[in-house]
Amino acid sequence: MPATHALVEKLSCLFDLAPEESAALHALPSRLVRLAGDEEIHRAGDCPTSCFVVLDGLVCSSKWIEDGKRQIMSFYVAGDLPDIRTLHLGVIDCDVTAVGPCQLAVIEHGDLQALCDAHPRIASALWRCTLVVGSVYREWIVNIGHRSALVRLAHLMCELMTRLEAVGHARDRICNLPLTQIHLSQATGLSAVHVNRSLQELRKRGLITFGGGRLTIPDWDGLTRLAYFRPDYLYLPQARRRAA
Amino acid sequence: MPATHALVEKLSCLFDLAPEESAALHALPSRLVRLAGDEEIHRAGDCPTSCFVVLDGLVCSSKWIEDGKRQIMSFYVAGDLPDIRTLHLGVIDCDVTAVGPCQLAVIEHGDLQALCDAHPRIASALWRCTLVVGSVYREWIVNIGHRSALVRLAHLMCELMTRLEAVGHARDRICNLPLTQIHLSQATGLSAVHVNRSLQELRKRGLITFGGGRLTIPDWDGLTRLAYFRPDYLYLPQARRRAA
DNA sequence: CGACAAATTGAGCCGGATCAAACTGAGTGG
DNA sequence: CCACTCAGTTTGATCCGGCTCAATTTGTCG
């Protein structure tokens, strides 16, 4: 039951799990899947019959644009449920892809639905998770719509670092981040060339180190100030109880 | 109970309402509110204790950017529940504003929560509504991130027309749309000047008529082709039963 | 060593921003 | 009925951030 721990971890930050809720989560059947980088999990138009929890690694959702380009709409880190919306929407309207090597816990729709039916508070918490993802989409619209290349990249770095820290996958402003500059360009709507130059500028200012699948932010205050980063939109639980 | 009809209408497109579900919706207390244009409904940072259904008019959510500009993240039409996420997220991270004159049906969180608790299928349907809104966010990210000004505006026009038609507020590709060019610029991340010139181009090509709070699309095929508009992402129900 | 993806650099160009001014139309008040 | 105001629209001119194209370099892996 590999999904158990990740879900218990995530949900116990949102509310106090009752014993029977906890037991139901532990009883949830799931299947461990390991993926190498750049493997497709869903393709736009698919009708998945299962959902998955990211246990480790990075996942993104993206769409191919008419002109052959690609827009990444969001990243998902450990504990996230990138495709939980398929439980209610059926067909998925975008690709879901493993960015680097990943571990996933796959749960059948039927099992997840049964869990939600039997435990309304768990259903509510999962609903809430999808709402937070929506909030992140809104911030991306702001970021892409109105901010300059430099600020846009800085903001993305701040977001990813914050989210990874929240799930214990970053410490001291250092994290593994298996993104290429191509990925960054697809996520920010910039050209790869311009991403390259903007990253150099961020490095020159001593704000970040990025490369080889690793991001460090030596000057967190400077970067957040540049990026106008306010983490409110991530609705991070105040770690009610960091241990299960 | 002004909210009743709008909600029954919306939900009955998603699944067959059982008699008791229908009764519960009819019993849902709500309060009618009329707003003139440009009235603020929520401000970022608020913690609303009620939600509302748009009965008539246009509502948008937006954020003020650090440099004094504004990004509109989404529009809501009749039948939509722009702030239903506050039921689970508490604090709201963006402004919610009436664009033109509006009629809203306000429902207290407590009443809505009780409805969801008692009728899980209604809760699921409302969850689904929030997922569709998320899907629209994703498409906006694509639109703003990768498309040219002309295409971007065309796509927005297609989306709004489609959504208004789906709720019977547009016919023959004609609808009321109380948007200024300023609003359009804030929604697309373009300057107002450039919106003006792009609209002229769309008009010159015979694709749209827009002005005085009214949009008409004389050449729907042409506009959708230009905009690469594929309505899948709106997850419109296939009007299972257009009458209650 | 070769092969290939990713990162980097340079040069030139263009879409859309900015700034500034004029125009339009719907009130509104004298 | 006209003068005034004010929001929204339109036009013109100029500028620049970021794109494109193309070539080179680096790093990694077989």
Short mmCIF file of N, CA and C in Angstrom, two decimals, chain A residues 66-144:
data_model
loop_
_atom_site.label_atom_id
_atom_site.label_comp_id
_atom_site.label_asym_id
_atom_site.label_seq_id
_atom_site.Cartn_x
_atom_site.Cartn_y
_atom_site.Cartn_z
N GLU A 66 -1.00 24.38 -31.32
CA GLU A 66 -1.23 24.22 -32.75
C GLU A 66 0.05 24.35 -33.56
N ASP A 67 0.99 25.17 -33.11
CA ASP A 67 2.18 25.43 -33.91
C ASP A 67 3.33 24.49 -33.54
N GLY A 68 3.03 23.42 -32.82
CA GLY A 68 4.06 22.46 -32.49
C GLY A 68 4.79 22.77 -31.20
N LYS A 69 4.40 23.87 -30.56
CA LYS A 69 5.02 24.16 -29.28
C LYS A 69 4.25 23.51 -28.16
N ARG A 70 4.79 23.64 -26.98
CA ARG A 70 4.19 22.96 -25.84
C ARG A 70 4.08 23.94 -24.69
N GLN A 71 2.96 23.90 -24.02
CA GLN A 71 2.81 24.71 -22.81
C GLN A 71 2.65 23.79 -21.61
N ILE A 72 3.52 23.95 -20.65
CA ILE A 72 3.36 23.24 -19.39
C ILE A 72 2.47 24.08 -18.50
N MET A 73 1.42 23.47 -17.97
CA MET A 73 0.46 24.24 -17.17
C MET A 73 0.71 24.11 -15.67
N SER A 74 1.37 23.03 -15.26
CA SER A 74 1.64 22.91 -13.83
C SER A 74 2.61 21.78 -13.56
N PHE A 75 3.26 21.91 -12.43
CA PHE A 75 4.13 20.85 -11.93
C PHE A 75 3.50 20.24 -10.69
N TYR A 76 3.82 18.98 -10.47
CA TYR A 76 3.32 18.29 -9.29
C TYR A 76 4.48 17.63 -8.57
N VAL A 77 4.48 17.78 -7.25
CA VAL A 77 5.56 17.21 -6.46
C VAL A 77 5.01 16.10 -5.56
N ALA A 78 5.87 15.54 -4.75
CA ALA A 78 5.47 14.43 -3.89
C ALA A 78 4.23 14.80 -3.07
N GLY A 79 3.30 13.87 -3.01
CA GLY A 79 2.07 14.09 -2.27
C GLY A 79 0.94 14.62 -3.12
N ASP A 80 1.26 15.14 -4.32
CA ASP A 80 0.22 15.69 -5.18
C ASP A 80 -0.51 14.58 -5.93
N LEU A 81 -1.72 14.92 -6.34
CA LEU A 81 -2.55 13.99 -7.12
C LEU A 81 -2.87 14.64 -8.46
N PRO A 82 -1.97 14.51 -9.42
CA PRO A 82 -2.09 15.29 -10.66
C PRO A 82 -3.36 15.02 -11.47
N ASP A 83 -3.88 13.83 -11.36
CA ASP A 83 -4.99 13.48 -12.25
C ASP A 83 -6.25 13.14 -11.49
N ILE A 84 -6.35 13.63 -10.27
CA ILE A 84 -7.53 13.27 -9.49
C ILE A 84 -8.79 13.80 -10.13
N ARG A 85 -8.65 14.83 -10.95
CA ARG A 85 -9.84 15.38 -11.60
C ARG A 85 -10.50 14.37 -12.54
N THR A 86 -9.74 13.38 -13.00
CA THR A 86 -10.35 12.40 -13.91
C THR A 86 -11.43 11.58 -13.21
N LEU A 87 -11.39 11.59 -11.88
CA LEU A 87 -12.43 10.89 -11.13
C LEU A 87 -13.81 11.44 -11.48
N HIS A 88 -13.88 12.75 -11.72
CA HIS A 88 -15.17 13.37 -12.01
C HIS A 88 -15.33 13.86 -13.44
N LEU A 89 -14.21 14.08 -14.13
CA LEU A 89 -14.32 14.64 -15.48
C LEU A 89 -14.21 13.57 -16.56
N GLY A 90 -13.72 12.39 -16.19
CA GLY A 90 -13.59 11.34 -17.20
C GLY A 90 -12.42 11.63 -18.12
N VAL A 91 -12.69 12.12 -19.29
CA VAL A 91 -11.63 12.39 -20.27
C VAL A 91 -10.70 13.49 -19.76
N ILE A 92 -9.43 13.32 -20.03
CA ILE A 92 -8.45 14.30 -19.59
C ILE A 92 -8.07 15.17 -20.79
N ASP A 93 -7.92 16.47 -20.55
CA ASP A 93 -7.75 17.40 -21.66
C ASP A 93 -6.30 17.82 -21.88
N CYS A 94 -5.38 17.17 -21.17
CA CYS A 94 -3.98 17.53 -21.37
C CYS A 94 -3.10 16.31 -21.10
N ASP A 95 -1.87 16.40 -21.54
CA ASP A 95 -0.92 15.33 -21.27
C ASP A 95 -0.43 15.43 -19.83
N VAL A 96 -0.12 14.29 -19.25
CA VAL A 96 0.51 14.26 -17.93
C VAL A 96 1.79 13.43 -18.09
N THR A 97 2.90 14.02 -17.71
CA THR A 97 4.20 13.44 -18.03
C THR A 97 5.13 13.46 -16.84
N ALA A 98 5.89 12.39 -16.68
CA ALA A 98 6.95 12.37 -15.67
C ALA A 98 8.10 13.22 -16.19
N VAL A 99 8.54 14.19 -15.40
CA VAL A 99 9.63 15.05 -15.85
C VAL A 99 10.98 14.37 -15.62
N GLY A 100 11.21 13.93 -14.43
CA GLY A 100 12.40 13.15 -14.15
C GLY A 100 11.97 11.76 -13.70
N PRO A 101 12.86 10.96 -13.19
CA PRO A 101 12.47 9.66 -12.63
C PRO A 101 11.44 9.85 -11.53
N CYS A 102 10.42 9.02 -11.54
CA CYS A 102 9.31 9.20 -10.61
C CYS A 102 8.91 7.89 -9.97
N GLN A 103 8.32 8.02 -8.79
CA GLN A 103 7.60 6.90 -8.22
C GLN A 103 6.16 7.34 -8.00
N LEU A 104 5.25 6.53 -8.46
CA LEU A 104 3.84 6.85 -8.32
C LEU A 104 3.12 5.72 -7.61
N ALA A 105 2.04 6.06 -6.93
CA ALA A 105 1.16 5.05 -6.37
C ALA A 105 -0.18 5.16 -7.09
N VAL A 106 -0.53 4.13 -7.81
CA VAL A 106 -1.74 4.18 -8.63
C VAL A 106 -2.92 3.60 -7.86
N ILE A 107 -4.02 4.29 -7.90
CA ILE A 107 -5.24 3.88 -7.20
C ILE A 107 -6.38 3.84 -8.20
N GLU A 108 -7.12 2.75 -8.19
CA GLU A 108 -8.24 2.65 -9.12
C GLU A 108 -9.34 3.64 -8.75
N HIS A 109 -9.97 4.20 -9.78
CA HIS A 109 -11.09 5.13 -9.54
C HIS A 109 -12.11 4.53 -8.57
N GLY A 110 -12.44 3.28 -8.80
CA GLY A 110 -13.46 2.64 -7.97
C GLY A 110 -13.09 2.66 -6.50
N ASP A 111 -11.84 2.35 -6.20
CA ASP A 111 -11.40 2.34 -4.81
C ASP A 111 -11.43 3.74 -4.21
N LEU A 112 -11.01 4.70 -5.02
CA LEU A 112 -10.98 6.07 -4.53
C LEU A 112 -12.40 6.60 -4.31
N GLN A 113 -13.28 6.24 -5.23
CA GLN A 113 -14.67 6.67 -5.11
C GLN A 113 -15.31 6.06 -3.86
N ALA A 114 -15.00 4.79 -3.63
CA ALA A 114 -15.55 4.13 -2.44
C ALA A 114 -15.04 4.80 -1.18
N LEU A 115 -13.78 5.17 -1.19
CA LEU A 115 -13.21 5.87 -0.04
C LEU A 115 -13.93 7.20 0.20
N CYS A 116 -14.17 7.92 -0.88
CA CYS A 116 -14.86 9.22 -0.76
C CYS A 116 -16.29 9.04 -0.28
N ASP A 117 -16.95 8.01 -0.80
CA ASP A 117 -18.34 7.78 -0.39
C ASP A 117 -18.44 7.46 1.09
N ALA A 118 -17.48 6.67 1.54
CA ALA A 118 -17.55 6.20 2.93
C ALA A 118 -17.04 7.27 3.91
N HIS A 119 -16.21 8.16 3.43
CA HIS A 119 -15.57 9.13 4.34
C HIS A 119 -15.64 10.54 3.75
N PRO A 120 -16.73 11.21 4.00
CA PRO A 120 -16.96 12.52 3.39
C PRO A 120 -15.86 13.53 3.72
N ARG A 121 -15.28 13.41 4.88
CA ARG A 121 -14.23 14.39 5.21
C ARG A 121 -13.00 14.18 4.36
N ILE A 122 -12.73 12.95 4.00
CA ILE A 122 -11.62 12.69 3.08
C ILE A 122 -11.95 13.24 1.70
N ALA A 123 -13.21 13.03 1.29
CA ALA A 123 -13.63 13.59 0.00
C ALA A 123 -13.45 15.11 0.00
N SER A 124 -13.86 15.75 1.07
CA SER A 124 -13.71 17.20 1.15
C SER A 124 -12.26 17.63 1.07
N ALA A 125 -11.41 16.87 1.74
CA ALA A 125 -9.99 17.23 1.74
C ALA A 125 -9.40 17.08 0.33
N LEU A 126 -9.84 16.05 -0.37
CA LEU A 126 -9.34 15.87 -1.74
C LEU A 126 -9.88 16.98 -2.65
N TRP A 127 -11.12 17.34 -2.43
CA TRP A 127 -11.70 18.47 -3.16
C TRP A 127 -10.83 19.70 -2.92
N ARG A 128 -10.52 19.92 -1.65
CA ARG A 128 -9.69 21.07 -1.31
C ARG A 128 -8.36 21.04 -2.07
N CYS A 129 -7.77 19.86 -2.17
CA CYS A 129 -6.50 19.75 -2.90
C CYS A 129 -6.65 20.24 -4.34
N THR A 130 -7.75 19.89 -4.96
CA THR A 130 -7.95 20.33 -6.35
C THR A 130 -8.16 21.85 -6.41
N LEU A 131 -8.72 22.40 -5.34
CA LEU A 131 -8.92 23.85 -5.32
C LEU A 131 -7.59 24.59 -5.20
N VAL A 132 -6.68 24.01 -4.44
CA VAL A 132 -5.37 24.63 -4.31
C VAL A 132 -4.64 24.60 -5.66
N VAL A 133 -4.77 23.50 -6.35
CA VAL A 133 -4.18 23.43 -7.69
C VAL A 133 -4.76 24.53 -8.56
N GLY A 134 -6.05 24.77 -8.45
CA GLY A 134 -6.68 25.85 -9.21
C GLY A 134 -6.09 27.20 -8.84
N SER A 135 -5.81 27.38 -7.59
CA SER A 135 -5.22 28.63 -7.14
C SER A 135 -3.84 28.84 -7.75
N VAL A 136 -3.11 27.76 -7.87
CA VAL A 136 -1.79 27.84 -8.50
C VAL A 136 -1.94 28.20 -9.98
N TYR A 137 -2.94 27.62 -10.64
CA TYR A 137 -3.20 28.02 -12.03
C TYR A 137 -3.41 29.52 -12.12
N ARG A 138 -4.18 30.07 -11.21
CA ARG A 138 -4.46 31.51 -11.27
C ARG A 138 -3.18 32.30 -11.15
N GLU A 139 -2.32 31.89 -10.25
CA GLU A 139 -1.07 32.62 -10.08
C GLU A 139 -0.21 32.50 -11.34
N TRP A 140 -0.26 31.37 -11.99
CA TRP A 140 0.50 31.21 -13.23
C TRP A 140 -0.04 32.15 -14.31
N ILE A 141 -1.33 32.33 -14.33
CA ILE A 141 -1.91 33.26 -15.30
C ILE A 141 -1.35 34.65 -15.06
N VAL A 142 -1.29 35.04 -13.79
CA VAL A 142 -0.71 36.34 -13.45
C VAL A 142 0.75 36.39 -13.88
N ASN A 143 1.46 35.34 -13.56
CA ASN A 143 2.90 35.31 -13.82
C ASN A 143 3.18 35.42 -15.31
N ILE A 144 2.47 34.63 -16.09
CA ILE A 144 2.71 34.61 -17.53
C ILE A 144 2.14 35.85 -18.19
#
